[in-house]
mmCIF file of C-alpha atoms and ligand atoms in Angstrom:
data_model
loop_
_atom_site.group_PDB
_atom_site.id
_atom_site.type_symbol
_atom_site.label_atom_id
_atom_site.label_comp_id
_atom_site.label_asym_id
_atom_site.label_seq_id
_atom_site.Cartn_x
_atom_site.Cartn_y
_atom_site.Cartn_z
ATOM 1 C CA MET D 1 0.000 0.000 0.000
ATOM 2 C CA PRO D 2 1.708 3.177 -1.099
ATOM 3 C CA GLU D 3 1.819 5.606 1.840
ATOM 4 C CA GLN D 4 1.923 8.627 -0.377
ATOM 5 C CA SER D 5 -1.441 8.045 -2.067
ATOM 6 C CA GLU D 6 -3.831 10.872 -1.330
ATOM 7 C CA LYS D 7 -6.865 9.083 -2.648
ATOM 8 C CA MET D 8 -9.399 7.579 -0.336
ATOM 9 C CA ASN D 9 -9.135 3.810 -0.026
ATOM 10 C CA LEU D 10 -12.588 2.306 -0.542
ATOM 11 C CA LEU D 11 -11.503 -0.705 1.533
ATOM 12 C CA ASP D 12 -11.539 1.529 4.604
ATOM 13 C CA LEU D 13 -15.282 2.106 4.354
ATOM 14 C CA ASP D 14 -17.935 -0.084 5.900
ATOM 15 C CA ARG D 15 -21.406 0.185 4.423
ATOM 16 C CA ALA D 16 -22.568 3.023 6.668
ATOM 17 C CA ALA D 17 -19.470 5.042 5.782
ATOM 18 C CA MET D 18 -19.772 4.238 2.103
ATOM 19 C CA GLU D 19 -23.450 5.194 2.044
ATOM 20 C CA ALA D 20 -22.584 8.484 3.722
ATOM 21 C CA PHE D 21 -19.871 9.054 1.148
ATOM 22 C CA PHE D 22 -22.151 8.439 -1.849
ATOM 23 C CA THR D 23 -24.856 10.617 -0.372
ATOM 24 C CA SER D 24 -22.300 13.381 0.176
ATOM 25 C CA ILE D 25 -21.449 13.422 -3.541
ATOM 26 C CA GLY D 26 -25.100 13.524 -4.546
ATOM 27 C CA GLU D 27 -25.448 9.805 -5.357
ATOM 28 C CA LYS D 28 -27.968 7.292 -4.074
ATOM 29 C CA ALA D 29 -26.977 5.368 -0.946
ATOM 30 C CA PHE D 30 -27.470 1.992 -2.666
ATOM 31 C CA ARG D 31 -24.323 2.616 -4.712
ATOM 32 C CA ALA D 32 -22.524 1.507 -1.556
ATOM 33 C CA SER D 33 -23.886 -2.028 -1.721
ATOM 34 C CA GLN D 34 -22.982 -2.243 -5.413
ATOM 35 C CA VAL D 35 -19.417 -1.119 -4.798
ATOM 36 C CA MET D 36 -19.017 -3.370 -1.754
ATOM 37 C CA LYS D 37 -20.145 -6.336 -3.816
ATOM 38 C CA TRP D 38 -17.632 -5.536 -6.547
ATOM 39 C CA ILE D 39 -14.787 -5.256 -4.121
ATOM 40 C CA HIS D 40 -15.493 -7.911 -1.526
ATOM 41 C CA GLN D 41 -17.455 -10.511 -3.477
ATOM 42 C CA HIS D 42 -16.000 -10.178 -6.972
ATOM 43 C CA ARG D 43 -12.578 -8.895 -5.939
ATOM 44 C CA VAL D 44 -12.662 -6.165 -8.519
ATOM 45 C CA THR D 45 -10.213 -3.440 -7.574
ATOM 46 C CA ASP D 46 -10.392 -1.399 -10.767
ATOM 47 C CA ILE D 47 -13.245 1.088 -10.483
ATOM 48 C CA ALA D 48 -13.459 1.251 -14.300
ATOM 49 C CA GLU D 49 -14.682 -2.374 -14.281
ATOM 50 C CA MET D 50 -17.636 -1.689 -11.974
ATOM 51 C CA ASN D 51 -20.030 -1.633 -14.885
ATOM 52 C CA ASN D 52 -23.319 -1.178 -13.078
ATOM 53 C CA LEU D 53 -22.176 2.329 -12.171
ATOM 54 C CA SER D 54 -22.576 4.962 -14.866
ATOM 55 C CA LYS D 55 -19.466 5.963 -16.762
ATOM 56 C CA SER D 56 -19.577 9.433 -15.268
ATOM 57 C CA LEU D 57 -19.848 8.079 -11.735
ATOM 58 C CA ARG D 58 -16.922 5.736 -12.356
ATOM 59 C CA ASP D 59 -14.819 8.633 -13.675
ATOM 60 C CA ASN D 60 -15.805 10.781 -10.744
ATOM 61 C CA LEU D 61 -15.063 8.013 -8.280
ATOM 62 C CA GLN D 62 -11.690 7.234 -9.827
ATOM 63 C CA ALA D 63 -10.630 10.827 -9.381
ATOM 64 C CA MET D 64 -11.307 10.620 -5.661
ATOM 65 C CA ALA D 65 -10.855 7.047 -4.622
ATOM 66 C CA GLU D 66 -9.199 3.725 -5.295
ATOM 67 C CA VAL D 67 -9.031 0.193 -3.940
ATOM 68 C CA ARG D 68 -5.563 -0.290 -2.446
ATOM 69 C CA LEU D 69 -4.764 -3.859 -1.497
ATOM 70 C CA PRO D 70 -1.551 -4.882 0.241
ATOM 71 C CA GLU D 71 0.824 -7.041 -1.740
ATOM 72 C CA VAL D 72 1.086 -10.721 -0.872
ATOM 73 C CA VAL D 73 4.817 -11.333 -0.439
ATOM 74 C CA VAL D 74 4.751 -14.823 1.047
ATOM 75 C CA ASP D 75 2.107 -17.538 0.808
ATOM 76 C CA GLN D 76 3.075 -20.644 2.805
ATOM 77 C CA LYS D 77 1.275 -23.928 3.319
ATOM 78 C CA SER D 78 1.787 -26.166 6.298
ATOM 79 C CA GLU D 79 1.679 -29.953 6.126
ATOM 80 C CA ASP D 80 -1.522 -29.853 8.179
ATOM 81 C CA GLY D 81 -3.332 -27.544 5.742
ATOM 82 C CA THR D 82 -2.714 -24.357 7.671
ATOM 83 C CA ARG D 83 -1.813 -21.508 5.336
ATOM 84 C CA LYS D 84 -0.085 -18.233 6.091
ATOM 85 C CA TRP D 85 0.155 -15.035 4.089
ATOM 86 C CA LEU D 86 2.657 -12.268 4.664
ATOM 87 C CA LEU D 87 1.226 -8.986 3.431
ATOM 88 C CA GLN D 88 3.424 -6.038 2.647
ATOM 89 C CA LEU D 89 2.089 -2.704 3.892
ATOM 90 C CA ASP D 90 3.987 0.560 3.910
ATOM 91 C CA SER D 91 7.783 0.503 3.831
ATOM 92 C CA GLY D 92 9.274 -1.982 6.230
ATOM 93 C CA ASN D 93 5.987 -3.156 7.722
ATOM 94 C CA SER D 94 4.232 -6.398 7.013
ATOM 95 C CA ILE D 95 1.618 -8.485 8.751
ATOM 96 C CA GLU D 96 0.626 -12.106 8.841
ATOM 97 C CA THR D 97 -2.733 -13.768 8.426
ATOM 98 C CA VAL D 98 -3.332 -17.469 9.027
ATOM 99 C CA PHE D 99 -5.991 -19.860 7.765
ATOM 100 C CA ILE D 100 -6.680 -22.942 9.875
ATOM 101 C CA PRO D 101 -8.929 -25.638 8.373
ATOM 102 C CA GLU D 102 -10.629 -28.121 10.656
ATOM 103 C CA GLY D 103 -13.331 -30.368 9.260
ATOM 104 C CA SER D 104 -16.101 -28.238 7.816
ATOM 105 C CA ARG D 105 -14.830 -25.187 9.671
ATOM 106 C CA GLY D 106 -12.256 -22.850 8.180
ATOM 107 C CA THR D 107 -10.934 -20.186 10.518
ATOM 108 C CA LEU D 108 -9.008 -17.115 9.484
ATOM 109 C CA CYS D 109 -6.803 -15.538 12.146
ATOM 110 C CA VAL D 110 -6.608 -11.811 11.461
ATOM 111 C CA SER D 111 -4.164 -9.154 12.719
ATOM 112 C CA SER D 112 -5.297 -5.760 14.008
ATOM 113 C CA GLN D 113 -2.044 -3.866 14.618
ATOM 114 C CA ILE D 114 1.529 -3.745 13.389
ATOM 115 C CA GLY D 115 3.290 -5.158 16.415
ATOM 116 C CA CYS D 116 1.683 -4.843 19.825
ATOM 117 C CA ALA D 117 2.140 -2.517 22.777
ATOM 118 C CA LEU D 118 1.007 -4.908 25.488
ATOM 119 C CA GLU D 119 4.242 -6.875 25.938
ATOM 120 C CA CYS D 120 2.691 -10.108 27.191
ATOM 121 C CA SER D 121 5.784 -11.956 28.330
ATOM 122 C CA PHE D 122 5.098 -15.161 26.370
ATOM 123 C CA CYS D 123 4.114 -13.613 23.011
ATOM 124 C CA ALA D 124 6.396 -13.108 20.005
ATOM 125 C CA THR D 125 4.405 -10.155 18.702
ATOM 126 C CA GLY D 126 4.783 -8.373 22.037
ATOM 127 C CA LYS D 127 8.563 -8.681 21.782
ATOM 128 C CA GLN D 128 8.614 -6.693 18.578
ATOM 129 C CA GLY D 129 7.339 -3.416 19.843
ATOM 130 C CA PHE D 130 4.498 -1.429 18.393
ATOM 131 C CA ASN D 131 4.414 0.581 15.225
ATOM 132 C CA ARG D 132 0.853 1.550 14.420
ATOM 133 C CA ASN D 133 -2.758 0.524 14.146
ATOM 134 C CA LEU D 134 -3.896 -1.148 10.968
ATOM 135 C CA THR D 135 -6.462 0.762 8.956
ATOM 136 C CA ALA D 136 -9.889 -0.819 8.495
ATOM 137 C CA GLY D 137 -8.828 -1.451 4.896
ATOM 138 C CA GLU D 138 -5.688 -3.289 5.968
ATOM 139 C CA ILE D 139 -7.707 -5.446 8.356
ATOM 140 C CA ILE D 140 -10.404 -6.361 5.846
ATOM 141 C CA SER D 141 -7.748 -6.875 3.152
ATOM 142 C CA GLN D 142 -6.615 -9.937 5.071
ATOM 143 C CA VAL D 143 -10.090 -11.421 4.723
ATOM 144 C CA LEU D 144 -10.276 -10.389 1.086
ATOM 145 C CA VAL D 145 -6.902 -11.873 0.150
ATOM 146 C CA ALA D 146 -7.529 -15.150 1.980
ATOM 147 C CA ASN D 147 -11.063 -15.510 0.649
ATOM 148 C CA HIS D 148 -9.898 -14.921 -2.861
ATOM 149 C CA ALA D 149 -7.093 -17.460 -2.518
ATOM 150 C CA LEU D 150 -9.314 -20.124 -0.938
ATOM 151 C CA GLY D 151 -12.606 -19.540 -2.701
ATOM 152 C CA PHE D 152 -15.605 -21.803 -2.298
ATOM 153 C CA ASP D 153 -16.195 -25.477 -1.624
ATOM 154 C CA LYS D 154 -18.096 -27.805 -3.953
ATOM 155 C CA ASP D 155 -21.435 -26.732 -2.467
ATOM 156 C CA GLY D 156 -20.681 -23.112 -3.234
ATOM 157 C CA ASP D 157 -20.015 -22.174 0.389
ATOM 158 C CA ARG D 158 -17.054 -20.069 1.357
ATOM 159 C CA ILE D 159 -14.074 -22.019 2.672
ATOM 160 C CA ILE D 160 -13.591 -19.368 5.357
ATOM 161 C CA THR D 161 -16.447 -19.879 7.815
ATOM 162 C CA ASN D 162 -15.031 -18.109 10.886
ATOM 163 C CA VAL D 163 -12.783 -15.181 11.688
ATOM 164 C CA VAL D 164 -10.842 -14.760 14.901
ATOM 165 C CA MET D 165 -9.213 -11.439 15.757
ATOM 166 C CA MET D 166 -6.276 -13.312 17.268
ATOM 167 C CA GLY D 167 -3.401 -12.354 15.027
ATOM 168 C CA MET D 168 -0.905 -9.609 15.761
ATOM 169 C CA GLY D 169 -2.030 -6.769 18.001
ATOM 170 C CA GLU D 170 -4.702 -5.919 20.543
ATOM 171 C CA PRO D 171 -7.945 -5.348 18.625
ATOM 172 C CA LEU D 172 -9.587 -3.264 21.345
ATOM 173 C CA LEU D 173 -6.719 -0.760 21.175
ATOM 174 C CA ASN D 174 -7.646 -0.162 17.528
ATOM 175 C CA PHE D 175 -11.321 0.082 18.253
ATOM 176 C CA ASP D 176 -12.851 2.060 15.387
ATOM 177 C CA ASN D 177 -10.957 0.335 12.596
ATOM 178 C CA VAL D 178 -11.577 -3.128 14.039
ATOM 179 C CA VAL D 179 -15.289 -2.412 14.450
ATOM 180 C CA SER D 180 -15.525 -1.137 10.839
ATOM 181 C CA ALA D 181 -13.676 -4.175 9.528
ATOM 182 C CA MET D 182 -15.867 -6.558 11.538
ATOM 183 C CA SER D 183 -18.966 -4.861 10.225
ATOM 184 C CA ILE D 184 -17.722 -5.479 6.671
ATOM 185 C CA MET D 185 -17.134 -9.146 7.620
ATOM 186 C CA MET D 186 -20.789 -9.352 8.690
ATOM 187 C CA ASP D 187 -22.218 -7.374 5.784
ATOM 188 C CA ASP D 188 -24.357 -9.377 3.351
ATOM 189 C CA PHE D 189 -22.887 -7.380 0.487
ATOM 190 C CA ALA D 190 -19.411 -8.426 1.580
ATOM 191 C CA TYR D 191 -18.732 -11.630 3.546
ATOM 192 C CA GLY D 192 -22.038 -12.208 5.355
ATOM 193 C CA LEU D 193 -20.511 -13.892 8.413
ATOM 194 C CA SER D 194 -22.761 -14.194 11.434
ATOM 195 C CA LYS D 195 -21.768 -12.457 14.655
ATOM 196 C CA ARG D 196 -21.235 -15.828 16.284
ATOM 197 C CA ARG D 197 -18.593 -16.726 13.726
ATOM 198 C CA ILE D 198 -16.447 -13.708 14.460
ATOM 199 C CA THR D 199 -14.447 -13.782 17.675
ATOM 200 C CA LEU D 200 -12.631 -10.820 19.098
ATOM 201 C CA SER D 201 -9.818 -11.871 21.404
ATOM 202 C CA THR D 202 -8.606 -9.342 23.945
ATOM 203 C CA ALA D 203 -6.166 -9.127 26.816
ATOM 204 C CA GLY D 204 -8.951 -7.170 28.550
ATOM 205 C CA VAL D 205 -9.133 -3.481 27.737
ATOM 206 C CA VAL D 206 -12.051 -2.842 30.082
ATOM 207 C CA PRO D 207 -13.378 0.547 28.864
ATOM 208 C CA ALA D 208 -13.233 -0.622 25.247
ATOM 209 C CA LEU D 209 -15.152 -3.777 26.167
ATOM 210 C CA GLU D 210 -17.882 -1.577 27.507
ATOM 211 C CA ARG D 211 -17.929 0.399 24.255
ATOM 212 C CA LEU D 212 -17.913 -2.736 22.138
ATOM 213 C CA ARG D 213 -20.994 -3.989 23.882
ATOM 214 C CA GLU D 214 -22.868 -0.943 22.662
ATOM 215 C CA VAL D 215 -21.991 -1.364 18.999
ATOM 216 C CA MET D 216 -21.380 -5.046 18.305
ATOM 217 C CA ASP D 217 -22.423 -8.470 19.269
ATOM 218 C CA VAL D 218 -19.522 -10.626 18.146
ATOM 219 C CA SER D 219 -18.149 -13.554 20.131
ATOM 220 C CA LEU D 220 -15.595 -12.711 22.781
ATOM 221 C CA ALA D 221 -12.422 -14.395 23.975
ATOM 222 C CA LEU D 222 -10.392 -13.229 26.950
ATOM 223 C CA SER D 223 -6.679 -13.929 27.220
ATOM 224 C CA LEU D 224 -6.695 -14.705 30.923
ATOM 225 C CA HIS D 225 -3.647 -16.991 31.273
ATOM 226 C CA ALA D 226 -3.452 -16.748 35.063
ATOM 227 C CA PRO D 227 -5.908 -17.264 37.918
ATOM 228 C CA ASN D 228 -4.594 -14.483 40.184
ATOM 229 C CA ASN D 229 -3.337 -10.925 39.817
ATOM 230 C CA THR D 230 0.191 -11.600 41.065
ATOM 231 C CA LEU D 231 0.835 -14.036 38.240
ATOM 232 C CA ARG D 232 -1.229 -12.231 35.607
ATOM 233 C CA ASP D 233 0.627 -8.967 36.267
ATOM 234 C CA VAL D 234 3.759 -10.756 35.045
ATOM 235 C CA LEU D 235 2.259 -12.596 32.066
ATOM 236 C CA VAL D 236 -0.166 -9.920 30.850
ATOM 237 C CA PRO D 237 1.128 -6.548 32.128
ATOM 238 C CA LEU D 238 -2.160 -4.881 31.129
ATOM 239 C CA ASN D 239 -3.515 -6.601 34.246
ATOM 240 C CA LYS D 240 -1.871 -3.929 36.383
ATOM 241 C CA LYS D 241 -4.277 -1.444 34.837
ATOM 242 C CA TYR D 242 -7.327 -3.699 34.635
ATOM 243 C CA PRO D 243 -7.114 -6.467 37.231
ATOM 244 C CA ILE D 244 -8.865 -9.800 36.874
ATOM 245 C CA LYS D 245 -12.016 -9.044 38.833
ATOM 246 C CA GLU D 246 -12.783 -5.873 36.902
ATOM 247 C CA THR D 247 -11.983 -7.547 33.589
ATOM 248 C CA LEU D 248 -14.221 -10.562 34.227
ATOM 249 C CA ALA D 249 -17.024 -8.253 35.370
ATOM 250 C CA ALA D 250 -16.753 -6.354 32.062
ATOM 251 C CA CYS D 251 -16.906 -9.655 30.156
ATOM 252 C CA LYS D 252 -19.951 -10.708 32.121
ATOM 253 C CA ASP D 253 -21.620 -7.399 31.295
ATOM 254 C CA TYR D 254 -20.774 -7.899 27.636
ATOM 255 C CA PHE D 255 -22.916 -11.026 27.635
ATOM 256 C CA SER D 256 -25.568 -9.866 30.069
ATOM 257 C CA ASP D 257 -28.208 -9.137 27.436
ATOM 258 C CA LYS D 258 -27.252 -12.024 25.150
ATOM 259 C CA LYS D 259 -28.809 -15.433 25.507
ATOM 260 C CA HIS D 260 -26.855 -18.640 24.998
ATOM 261 C CA ARG D 261 -23.542 -16.874 24.651
ATOM 262 C CA TYR D 262 -20.403 -17.599 26.592
ATOM 263 C CA LEU D 263 -16.917 -16.221 27.071
ATOM 264 C CA THR D 264 -13.988 -18.140 25.638
ATOM 265 C CA VAL D 265 -11.226 -18.047 28.231
ATOM 266 C CA GLU D 266 -7.767 -18.481 26.734
ATOM 267 C CA TYR D 267 -5.128 -19.966 28.984
ATOM 268 C CA VAL D 268 -1.614 -20.578 27.678
ATOM 269 C CA MET D 269 0.074 -23.568 29.321
ATOM 270 C CA LEU D 270 3.530 -22.545 30.547
ATOM 271 C CA LYS D 271 5.622 -25.211 32.201
ATOM 272 C CA GLY D 272 6.013 -24.645 35.939
ATOM 273 C CA VAL D 273 4.519 -21.143 35.700
ATOM 274 C CA ASN D 274 0.719 -21.328 35.577
ATOM 275 C CA ASP D 275 0.050 -25.051 35.086
ATOM 276 C CA LYS D 276 -0.066 -26.447 38.629
ATOM 277 C CA PRO D 277 -3.135 -28.155 40.138
ATOM 278 C CA GLU D 278 -3.632 -25.235 42.507
ATOM 279 C CA HIS D 279 -3.803 -22.883 39.502
ATOM 280 C CA ALA D 280 -6.504 -25.068 37.984
ATOM 281 C CA ARG D 281 -8.533 -24.992 41.195
ATOM 282 C CA GLU D 282 -8.099 -21.244 41.501
ATOM 283 C CA LEU D 283 -9.185 -20.809 37.873
ATOM 284 C CA ALA D 284 -12.264 -22.965 38.375
ATOM 285 C CA ALA D 285 -13.280 -20.900 41.405
ATOM 286 C CA LEU D 286 -12.771 -17.689 39.424
ATOM 287 C CA LEU D 287 -15.022 -18.832 36.597
ATOM 288 C CA LYS D 288 -17.729 -20.343 38.769
ATOM 289 C CA ASN D 289 -20.377 -17.792 37.869
ATOM 290 C CA MET D 290 -19.193 -16.970 34.391
ATOM 291 C CA PRO D 291 -20.778 -18.643 31.338
ATOM 292 C CA SER D 292 -17.523 -19.718 29.743
ATOM 293 C CA LYS D 293 -15.497 -22.296 27.904
ATOM 294 C CA VAL D 294 -11.830 -22.651 28.690
ATOM 295 C CA ASN D 295 -9.394 -23.014 25.846
ATOM 296 C CA LEU D 296 -6.034 -24.383 26.983
ATOM 297 C CA ILE D 297 -3.295 -23.332 24.564
ATOM 298 C CA PRO D 298 -0.046 -25.295 24.682
ATOM 299 C CA PHE D 299 2.659 -22.614 24.663
ATOM 300 C CA ASN D 300 4.347 -22.146 21.300
ATOM 301 C CA PRO D 301 8.015 -21.400 21.815
ATOM 302 C CA PHE D 302 9.988 -18.772 19.909
ATOM 303 C CA SER D 303 13.622 -17.829 20.067
ATOM 304 C CA GLU D 304 13.511 -14.853 22.434
ATOM 305 C CA SER D 305 11.490 -16.645 25.055
ATOM 306 C CA ASP D 306 12.631 -18.716 28.014
ATOM 307 C CA TYR D 307 9.234 -20.252 28.685
ATOM 308 C CA GLU D 308 8.565 -23.888 27.930
ATOM 309 C CA ARG D 309 5.415 -25.738 26.995
ATOM 310 C CA SER D 310 3.716 -27.785 29.719
ATOM 311 C CA SER D 311 3.821 -31.516 29.078
ATOM 312 C CA GLN D 312 0.748 -33.255 27.676
ATOM 313 C CA LYS D 313 0.332 -35.054 30.988
ATOM 314 C CA VAL D 314 0.280 -31.795 32.929
ATOM 315 C CA ILE D 315 -2.140 -30.237 30.428
ATOM 316 C CA ASN D 316 -4.468 -33.244 30.704
ATOM 317 C CA ASN D 317 -4.351 -33.147 34.476
ATOM 318 C CA PHE D 318 -5.096 -29.413 34.471
ATOM 319 C CA ARG D 319 -8.023 -30.033 32.128
ATOM 320 C CA ASP D 320 -9.373 -32.851 34.299
ATOM 321 C CA ILE D 321 -9.386 -30.643 37.400
ATOM 322 C CA LEU D 322 -11.315 -27.932 35.525
ATOM 323 C CA VAL D 323 -13.779 -30.485 34.148
ATOM 324 C CA SER D 324 -14.297 -31.978 37.608
ATOM 325 C CA GLN D 325 -15.287 -28.483 38.743
ATOM 326 C CA GLY D 326 -17.955 -28.335 36.052
ATOM 327 C CA LEU D 327 -16.146 -26.310 33.404
ATOM 328 C CA THR D 328 -16.152 -26.967 29.668
ATOM 329 C CA VAL D 329 -12.564 -27.253 28.478
ATOM 330 C CA MET D 330 -10.844 -27.673 25.137
ATOM 331 C CA THR D 331 -7.163 -28.020 24.453
ATOM 332 C CA ARG D 332 -6.230 -26.087 21.349
ATOM 333 C CA LYS D 333 -4.363 -28.143 18.818
ATOM 334 C CA THR D 334 -1.072 -26.696 17.744
ATOM 335 C CA ARG D 335 -1.435 -26.002 14.066
ATOM 336 C CA GLY D 336 0.929 -24.761 11.418
ATOM 337 C CA ASP D 337 4.021 -24.662 13.597
ATOM 338 C CA ASP D 338 6.171 -25.871 10.683
ATOM 339 C CA ILE D 339 5.514 -22.513 9.019
ATOM 340 C CA ASP D 340 5.610 -20.470 12.255
ATOM 341 C CA ALA D 341 1.882 -19.888 12.071
ATOM 342 C CA ALA D 342 0.931 -21.099 15.543
ATOM 343 C CA CYS D 343 -0.584 -18.846 18.230
ATOM 344 C CA GLY D 344 1.874 -16.257 19.395
ATOM 345 C CA GLN D 345 4.366 -16.932 16.610
ATOM 346 C CA LEU D 346 3.058 -14.341 14.197
ATOM 347 C CA ALA D 347 5.713 -11.795 13.633
ATOM 348 C CA GLY D 348 5.474 -10.168 10.260
ATOM 349 C CA ARG D 349 7.956 -7.376 9.999
ATOM 350 C CA VAL D 350 7.602 -4.418 12.278
ATOM 351 C CA LYS D 351 9.367 -1.131 12.058
ATOM 352 C CA ASP D 352 9.524 -0.671 15.802
ATOM 353 C CA LYS D 353 8.638 2.901 16.617
ATOM 354 C CA THR D 354 8.965 2.168 20.306
ATOM 355 C CA LYS D 355 12.606 1.297 19.615
ATOM 356 C CA ARG D 356 12.360 -1.693 21.841
ATOM 357 C CA THR D 357 14.513 -3.523 19.362
ATOM 358 C CA GLN D 358 17.510 -1.400 20.235
ATOM 359 C CA ARG D 359 17.269 -2.417 23.839
ATOM 360 C CA ARG D 360 17.513 -6.066 22.922
ATOM 361 C CA VAL D 361 20.746 -7.465 21.690
ATOM 362 C CA GLN D 362 20.516 -8.724 18.124
ATOM 363 C CA MET D 363 16.812 -9.308 18.206
ATOM 364 C CA GLN D 364 15.732 -10.781 14.936
ATOM 365 C CA VAL D 365 12.676 -8.889 13.857
ATOM 366 C CA GLY D 366 10.536 -11.073 11.657
ATOM 367 C CA ALA D 367 12.336 -14.295 12.493
ATOM 368 C CA LYS D 368 11.389 -16.602 15.278
HETATM 369 N N1 SAH G 1 -4.153 -9.220 21.872
HETATM 370 C C1 SAH G 1 -5.206 -10.172 21.752
HETATM 371 C C2 SAH G 1 -5.164 -11.009 20.483
HETATM 372 C C3 SAH G 1 -3.828 -11.513 20.001
HETATM 373 S S1 SAH G 1 -3.103 -12.876 20.820
HETATM 374 C C4 SAH G 1 -5.233 -11.065 22.974
HETATM 375 O O1 SAH G 1 -4.406 -10.872 23.850
HETATM 376 O O2 SAH G 1 -6.122 -11.892 23.084
HETATM 377 C C5 SAH G 1 -4.064 -14.285 20.447
HETATM 378 C C6 SAH G 1 -3.911 -15.389 21.453
HETATM 379 O O3 SAH G 1 -2.660 -16.077 21.331
HETATM 380 C C7 SAH G 1 -3.972 -14.876 22.864
HETATM 381 O O4 SAH G 1 -4.736 -15.695 23.690
HETATM 382 C C8 SAH G 1 -2.527 -14.923 23.252
HETATM 383 O O5 SAH G 1 -2.374 -14.858 24.645
HETATM 384 C C9 SAH G 1 -2.075 -16.225 22.610
HETATM 385 N N2 SAH G 1 -0.628 -16.359 22.544
HETATM 386 C C10 SAH G 1 0.284 -15.377 22.432
HETATM 387 N N3 SAH G 1 1.533 -15.886 22.415
HETATM 388 C C11 SAH G 1 1.415 -17.213 22.518
HETATM 389 C C12 SAH G 1 2.356 -18.293 22.516
HETATM 390 N N4 SAH G 1 3.665 -18.065 22.397
HETATM 391 N N5 SAH G 1 1.877 -19.542 22.622
HETATM 392 C C13 SAH G 1 0.544 -19.761 22.695
HETATM 393 N N6 SAH G 1 -0.382 -18.792 22.682
HETATM 394 C C14 SAH G 1 0.040 -17.524 22.597
#
């Protein structure tokens, strides 16, 4: 995406914004649904080809706007079917998007920021520093590129059935752009995904959770990772600002007016750190009154981290304790680790504006 372009990028606009734009230039609002269909369903990026718009409208539109997609620089396939794209953005920055097939479900893991400011101690993205928020266009581009590459199955259904905002970055710290992009994901003139098939994963930005509740109804996952504040302060430093009790209360509020919905609780399994039986019991007590499902994530190692993955036996024991306390638990399968596409391994290439890289000796940005 050329930084210098002055033209508006139509990918940045959700339907409400696009309708407002067309109305502002004296056109009918329904032009928005036509243009969204061209871009998101037919992957037409050349405005001249949008032939249900009059020639004069196309000329007018081309003078003001364009469809700027990032360039796909790497497209890797794992032995297990996982696929990863590296998308080139402005100079020096790139992001990764991962597709994970499982039976009839196809999940796309989407990034929301270039790097991440939260510095969770076990996450590769956090080690890279933070550069900037992705635009709504850059977020939805990931869905567009992956959808176009994967297409439809033999019944004419899209291969991508679910989106998780679990790639690089903290989606709730890029609120407006993430909300716009998710509304395009749900739009019938774009991808038509139901709210239940889009999951926003957050480390727990409490005020933004409260705002989200007012504008969207997507599924929610919380990166909890520890059953008490002392431990969570170390693993997820954001906890110092929004401690566990407050964060869980905000999650409960998020679901308060929604029937049959539950919180996905993410819990990374770190050997000897948060995986002991007493942690499991503490976690079960914490979640007693919370409609939730616990997702245990075996830690995925990367080169700048000293943590290790808990053994399968320890993970199973942890799971059994939670189950015995009445919780629903799943252990996430590690997918795509041969192409560095597993949870927490997404790196892309980040021009670190926080200059954290300089403080670390020989840190390899972009490599694991
Ligand atoms: N910032 C958001 C979304 C990005 S992280 C969040 O915190 O939820 C997506 C998930 O991957 C989170 O649950 C995160 O804690 C987990 N994760 C990060 N690094 C990991 C690693 N090395 N191994 C396993 N899971 C990891």
